[in-house]
Short mmCIF file of C-alpha atoms in Angstrom, two decimals:
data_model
loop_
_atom_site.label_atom_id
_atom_site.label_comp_id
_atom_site.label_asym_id
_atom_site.label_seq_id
_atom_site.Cartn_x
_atom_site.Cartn_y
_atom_site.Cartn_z
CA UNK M 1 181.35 -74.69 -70.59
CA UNK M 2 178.38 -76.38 -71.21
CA UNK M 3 174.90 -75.31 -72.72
CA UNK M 4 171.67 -75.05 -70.22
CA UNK M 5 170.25 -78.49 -71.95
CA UNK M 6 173.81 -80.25 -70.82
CA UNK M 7 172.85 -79.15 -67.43
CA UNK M 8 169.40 -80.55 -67.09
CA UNK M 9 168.56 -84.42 -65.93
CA UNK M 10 167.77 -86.56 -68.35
CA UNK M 11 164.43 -87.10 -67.35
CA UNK M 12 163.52 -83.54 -67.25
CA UNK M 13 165.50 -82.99 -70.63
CA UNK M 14 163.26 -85.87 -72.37
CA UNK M 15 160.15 -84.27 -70.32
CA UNK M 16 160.66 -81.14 -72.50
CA UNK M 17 161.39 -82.56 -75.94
CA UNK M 18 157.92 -84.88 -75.49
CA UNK M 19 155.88 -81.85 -74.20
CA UNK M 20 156.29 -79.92 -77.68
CA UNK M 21 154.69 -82.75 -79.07
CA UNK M 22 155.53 -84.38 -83.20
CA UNK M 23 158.60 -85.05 -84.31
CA UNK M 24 161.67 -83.96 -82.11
CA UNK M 25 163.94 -81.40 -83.14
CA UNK M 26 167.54 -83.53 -84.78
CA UNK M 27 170.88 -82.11 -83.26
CA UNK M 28 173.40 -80.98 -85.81
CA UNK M 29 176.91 -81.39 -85.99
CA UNK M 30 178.33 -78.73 -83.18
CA UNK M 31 176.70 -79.33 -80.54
CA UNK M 32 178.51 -81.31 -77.24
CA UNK M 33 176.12 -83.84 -76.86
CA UNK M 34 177.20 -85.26 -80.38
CA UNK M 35 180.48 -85.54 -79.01
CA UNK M 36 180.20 -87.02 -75.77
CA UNK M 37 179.73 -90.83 -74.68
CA UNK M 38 176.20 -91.26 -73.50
CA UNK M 39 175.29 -92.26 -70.04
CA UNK M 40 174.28 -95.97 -70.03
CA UNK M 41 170.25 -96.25 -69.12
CA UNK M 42 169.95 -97.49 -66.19
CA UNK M 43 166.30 -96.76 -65.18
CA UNK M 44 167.25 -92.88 -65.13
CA UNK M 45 163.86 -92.14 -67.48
CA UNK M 46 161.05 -93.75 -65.73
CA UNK M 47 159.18 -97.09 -67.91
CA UNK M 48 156.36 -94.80 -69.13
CA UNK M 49 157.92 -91.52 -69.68
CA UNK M 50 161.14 -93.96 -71.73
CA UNK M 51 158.13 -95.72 -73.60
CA UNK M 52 156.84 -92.26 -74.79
CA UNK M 53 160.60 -91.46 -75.39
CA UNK M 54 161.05 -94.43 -78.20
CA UNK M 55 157.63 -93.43 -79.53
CA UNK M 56 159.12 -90.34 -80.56
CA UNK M 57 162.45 -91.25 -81.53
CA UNK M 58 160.62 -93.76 -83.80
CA UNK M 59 158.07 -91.04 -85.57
CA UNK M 60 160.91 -88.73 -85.42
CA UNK M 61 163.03 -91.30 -87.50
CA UNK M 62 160.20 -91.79 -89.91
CA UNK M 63 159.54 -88.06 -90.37
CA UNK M 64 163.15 -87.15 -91.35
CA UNK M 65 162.93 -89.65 -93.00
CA UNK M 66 165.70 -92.04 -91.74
CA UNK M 67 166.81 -95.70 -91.02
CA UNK M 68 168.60 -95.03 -87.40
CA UNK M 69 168.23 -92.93 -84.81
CA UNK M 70 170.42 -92.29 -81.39
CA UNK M 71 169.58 -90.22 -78.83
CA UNK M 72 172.05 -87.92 -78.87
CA UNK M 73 170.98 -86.58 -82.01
CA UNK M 74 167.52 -84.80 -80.11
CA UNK M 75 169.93 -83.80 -77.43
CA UNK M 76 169.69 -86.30 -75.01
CA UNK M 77 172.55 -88.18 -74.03
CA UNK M 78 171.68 -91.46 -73.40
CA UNK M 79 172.31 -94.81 -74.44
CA UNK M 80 169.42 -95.66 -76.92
CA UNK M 81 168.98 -95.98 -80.01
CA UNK M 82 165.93 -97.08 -82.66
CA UNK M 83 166.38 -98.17 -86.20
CA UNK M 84 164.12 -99.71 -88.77
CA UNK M 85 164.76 -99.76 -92.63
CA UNK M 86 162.10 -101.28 -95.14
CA UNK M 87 164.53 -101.13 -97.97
CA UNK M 88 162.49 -99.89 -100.64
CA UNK M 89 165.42 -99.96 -102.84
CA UNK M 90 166.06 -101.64 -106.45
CA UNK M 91 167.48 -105.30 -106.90
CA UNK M 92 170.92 -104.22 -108.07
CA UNK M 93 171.46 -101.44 -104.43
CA UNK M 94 170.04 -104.44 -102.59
CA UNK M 95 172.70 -107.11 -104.30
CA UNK M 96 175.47 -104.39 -104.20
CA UNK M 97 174.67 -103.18 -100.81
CA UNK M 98 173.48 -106.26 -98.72
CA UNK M 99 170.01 -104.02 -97.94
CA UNK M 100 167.61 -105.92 -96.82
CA UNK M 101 164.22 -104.80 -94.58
CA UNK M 102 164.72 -104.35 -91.32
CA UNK M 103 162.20 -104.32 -88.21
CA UNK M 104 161.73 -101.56 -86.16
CA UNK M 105 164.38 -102.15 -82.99
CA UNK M 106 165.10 -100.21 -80.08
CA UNK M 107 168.62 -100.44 -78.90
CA UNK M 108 169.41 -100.04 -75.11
CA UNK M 109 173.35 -100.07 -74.40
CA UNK M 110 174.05 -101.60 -77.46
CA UNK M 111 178.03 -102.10 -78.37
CA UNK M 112 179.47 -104.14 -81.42
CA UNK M 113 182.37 -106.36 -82.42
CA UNK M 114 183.61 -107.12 -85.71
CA UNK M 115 182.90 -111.05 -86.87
CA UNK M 116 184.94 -111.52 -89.48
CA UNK M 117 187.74 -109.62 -91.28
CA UNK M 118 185.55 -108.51 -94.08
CA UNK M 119 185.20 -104.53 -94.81
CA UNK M 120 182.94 -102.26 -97.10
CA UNK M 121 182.72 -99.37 -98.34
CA UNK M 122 179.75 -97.40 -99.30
CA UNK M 123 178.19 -93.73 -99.03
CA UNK M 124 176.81 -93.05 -95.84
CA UNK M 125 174.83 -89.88 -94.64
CA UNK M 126 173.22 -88.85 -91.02
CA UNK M 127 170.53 -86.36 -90.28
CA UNK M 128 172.72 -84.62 -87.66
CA UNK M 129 175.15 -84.06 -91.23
CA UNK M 130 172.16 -82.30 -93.27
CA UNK M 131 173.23 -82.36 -97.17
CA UNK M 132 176.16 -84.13 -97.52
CA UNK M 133 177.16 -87.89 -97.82
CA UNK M 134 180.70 -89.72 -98.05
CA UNK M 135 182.00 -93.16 -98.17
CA UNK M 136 182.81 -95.01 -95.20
CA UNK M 137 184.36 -98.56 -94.76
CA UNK M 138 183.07 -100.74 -91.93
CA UNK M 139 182.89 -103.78 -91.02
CA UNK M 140 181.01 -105.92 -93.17
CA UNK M 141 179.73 -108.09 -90.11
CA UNK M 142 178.85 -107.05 -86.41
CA UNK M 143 177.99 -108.98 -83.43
CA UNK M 144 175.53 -106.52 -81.55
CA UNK M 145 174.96 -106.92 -77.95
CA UNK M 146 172.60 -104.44 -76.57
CA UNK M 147 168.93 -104.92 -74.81
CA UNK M 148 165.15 -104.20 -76.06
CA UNK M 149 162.99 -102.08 -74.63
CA UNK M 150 161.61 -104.76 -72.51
CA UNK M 151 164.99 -105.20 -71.09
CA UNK M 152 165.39 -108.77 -72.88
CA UNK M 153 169.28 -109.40 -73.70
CA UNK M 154 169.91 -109.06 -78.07
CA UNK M 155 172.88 -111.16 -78.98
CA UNK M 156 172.88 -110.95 -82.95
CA UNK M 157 175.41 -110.89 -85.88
CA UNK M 158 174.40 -108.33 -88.72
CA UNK M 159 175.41 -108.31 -92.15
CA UNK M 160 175.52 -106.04 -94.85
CA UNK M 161 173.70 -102.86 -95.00
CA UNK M 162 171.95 -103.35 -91.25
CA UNK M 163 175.00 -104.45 -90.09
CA UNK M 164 175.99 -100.35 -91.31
CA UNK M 165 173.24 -99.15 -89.70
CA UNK M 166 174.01 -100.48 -86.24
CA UNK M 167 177.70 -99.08 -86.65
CA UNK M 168 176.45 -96.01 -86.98
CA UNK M 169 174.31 -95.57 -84.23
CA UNK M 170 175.59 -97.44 -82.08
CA UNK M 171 178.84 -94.88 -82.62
CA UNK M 172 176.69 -92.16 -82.08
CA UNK M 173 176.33 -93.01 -78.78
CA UNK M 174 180.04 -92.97 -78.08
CA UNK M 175 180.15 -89.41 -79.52
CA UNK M 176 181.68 -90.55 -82.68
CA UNK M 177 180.21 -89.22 -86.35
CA UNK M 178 180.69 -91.03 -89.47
CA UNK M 179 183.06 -88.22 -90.74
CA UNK M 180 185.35 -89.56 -88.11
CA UNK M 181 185.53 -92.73 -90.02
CA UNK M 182 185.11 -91.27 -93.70
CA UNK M 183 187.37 -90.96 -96.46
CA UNK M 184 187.21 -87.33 -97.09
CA UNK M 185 188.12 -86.91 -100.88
CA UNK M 186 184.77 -88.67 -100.85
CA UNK M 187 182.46 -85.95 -99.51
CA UNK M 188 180.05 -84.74 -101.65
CA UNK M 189 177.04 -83.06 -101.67
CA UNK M 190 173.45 -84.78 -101.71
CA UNK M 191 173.19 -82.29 -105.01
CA UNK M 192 176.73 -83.91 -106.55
CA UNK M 193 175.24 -87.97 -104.83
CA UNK M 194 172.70 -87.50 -107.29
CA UNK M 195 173.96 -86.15 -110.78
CA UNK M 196 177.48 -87.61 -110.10
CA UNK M 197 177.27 -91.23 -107.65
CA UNK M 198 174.06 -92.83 -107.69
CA UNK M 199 175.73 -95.88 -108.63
CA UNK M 200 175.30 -99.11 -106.02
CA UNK M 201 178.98 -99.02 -105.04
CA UNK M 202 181.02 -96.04 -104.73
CA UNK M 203 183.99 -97.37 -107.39
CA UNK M 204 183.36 -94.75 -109.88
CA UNK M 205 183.84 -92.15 -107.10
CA UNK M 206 186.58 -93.58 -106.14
CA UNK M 207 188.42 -92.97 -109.32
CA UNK M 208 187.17 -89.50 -110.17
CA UNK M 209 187.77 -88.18 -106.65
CA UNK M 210 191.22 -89.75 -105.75
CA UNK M 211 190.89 -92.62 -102.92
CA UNK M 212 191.13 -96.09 -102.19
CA UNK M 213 188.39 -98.57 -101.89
CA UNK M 214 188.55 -101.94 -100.05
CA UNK M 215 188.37 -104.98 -101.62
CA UNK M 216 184.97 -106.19 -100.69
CA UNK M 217 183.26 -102.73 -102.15
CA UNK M 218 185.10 -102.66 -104.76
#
């Protein structure tokens, strides 16, 4: 049985969130529309009222703060997702970690493929996950096909920490959370992340708490 808000079109769902007005309330973990596949936007949300849409997702995103954000994760379940990431991180994270600025992007229908065999391992958090982090391995290079805003077609390979960030939206939208793809003798609070694993990589971790790393993150 669903909630009321499942019930609702999208357009009148994304109506209501915009008419509060600031930053849109984030979705935590328990709620259906984390775990269902979104419905692929297909004009459903008129131009304007899915141009005021982004607009929020993106202030949303920067209030929270955060470097991705789906849909979903303000309730609506559709295929869209913004990120943007200005990296304001120190030379040794950015080496380790492959983090490098990133625009802001809106992702319409976006999917991803591995390109390459490489994997990595880092800690990895999500605002629909409030105070807690663990380490995930993923691919340490995506090809991304999705479309902009404007409808133009987005045909790029990511690497590195944006390469992260699209994984993890981009799963969001097919109702997946990165505790699906964690290593769970990792998770730790954002209260243990920083007296305990502030490090770049998670290899300390990794031997206190009892798992296995991949090479690359290693």
């Amino acid at each position: 049985m669903g909630t009321p808000s499942d019930r609702v079109p999208l357009a009148e769902r994304v109506e209501e969130l915009l008419a509060v007005g600031g930053p849109l309330p984030i979705v935590a973990a328990g709620v259906p529309v984390l775990r269902r596949a979104a419905e692929p936007y297909d004009g459903q949300v008129a131009p304007a009222l899915f141009e005021r849409f982004v607009e929020a997702l993106r202030l949303t995103m920067h209030a929270a703060p955060g470097v991705g954000l789906a849909a979903p994760q303000v309730g609506v379940g559709l295929r869209v997702a913004v990120i943007e990431d200005p990296a304001p991180v120190p030379d040794e994270v950015r080496v380790a970690r492959g983090r490098v600025p990133q625009p802001f992007r809106v992702l319409v229908n976006p999917s991803y493929e591995p390109a390459g065999a490489g994997r990595a391992a880092f800690f990895e958090g999500c605002l629909s996950v409030p105070g807690w982090q663990a380490v995930v391995a993923r691919h340490a290079e995506v090809r991304l096909r999705a479309h902009d805003e404007h409808g133009r077609a987005v045909d790029e390979v990511f690497a590195g920490w944006p390469a992260r960030i699209v994984q993890h939206e981009t799963d969001h939208l097919d109702g997946t959370l990165y505790l699906d793809r964690a290593e769970l003798r990792s998770l730790a609070s954002n209260a243990a992340m920083a007296e305990l694993w502030s490090q770049p990589t998670p290899r300390r971790a990794a031997s206190a708490l009892g798992f296995e790393l991949p090479g690359p993150a290693a």
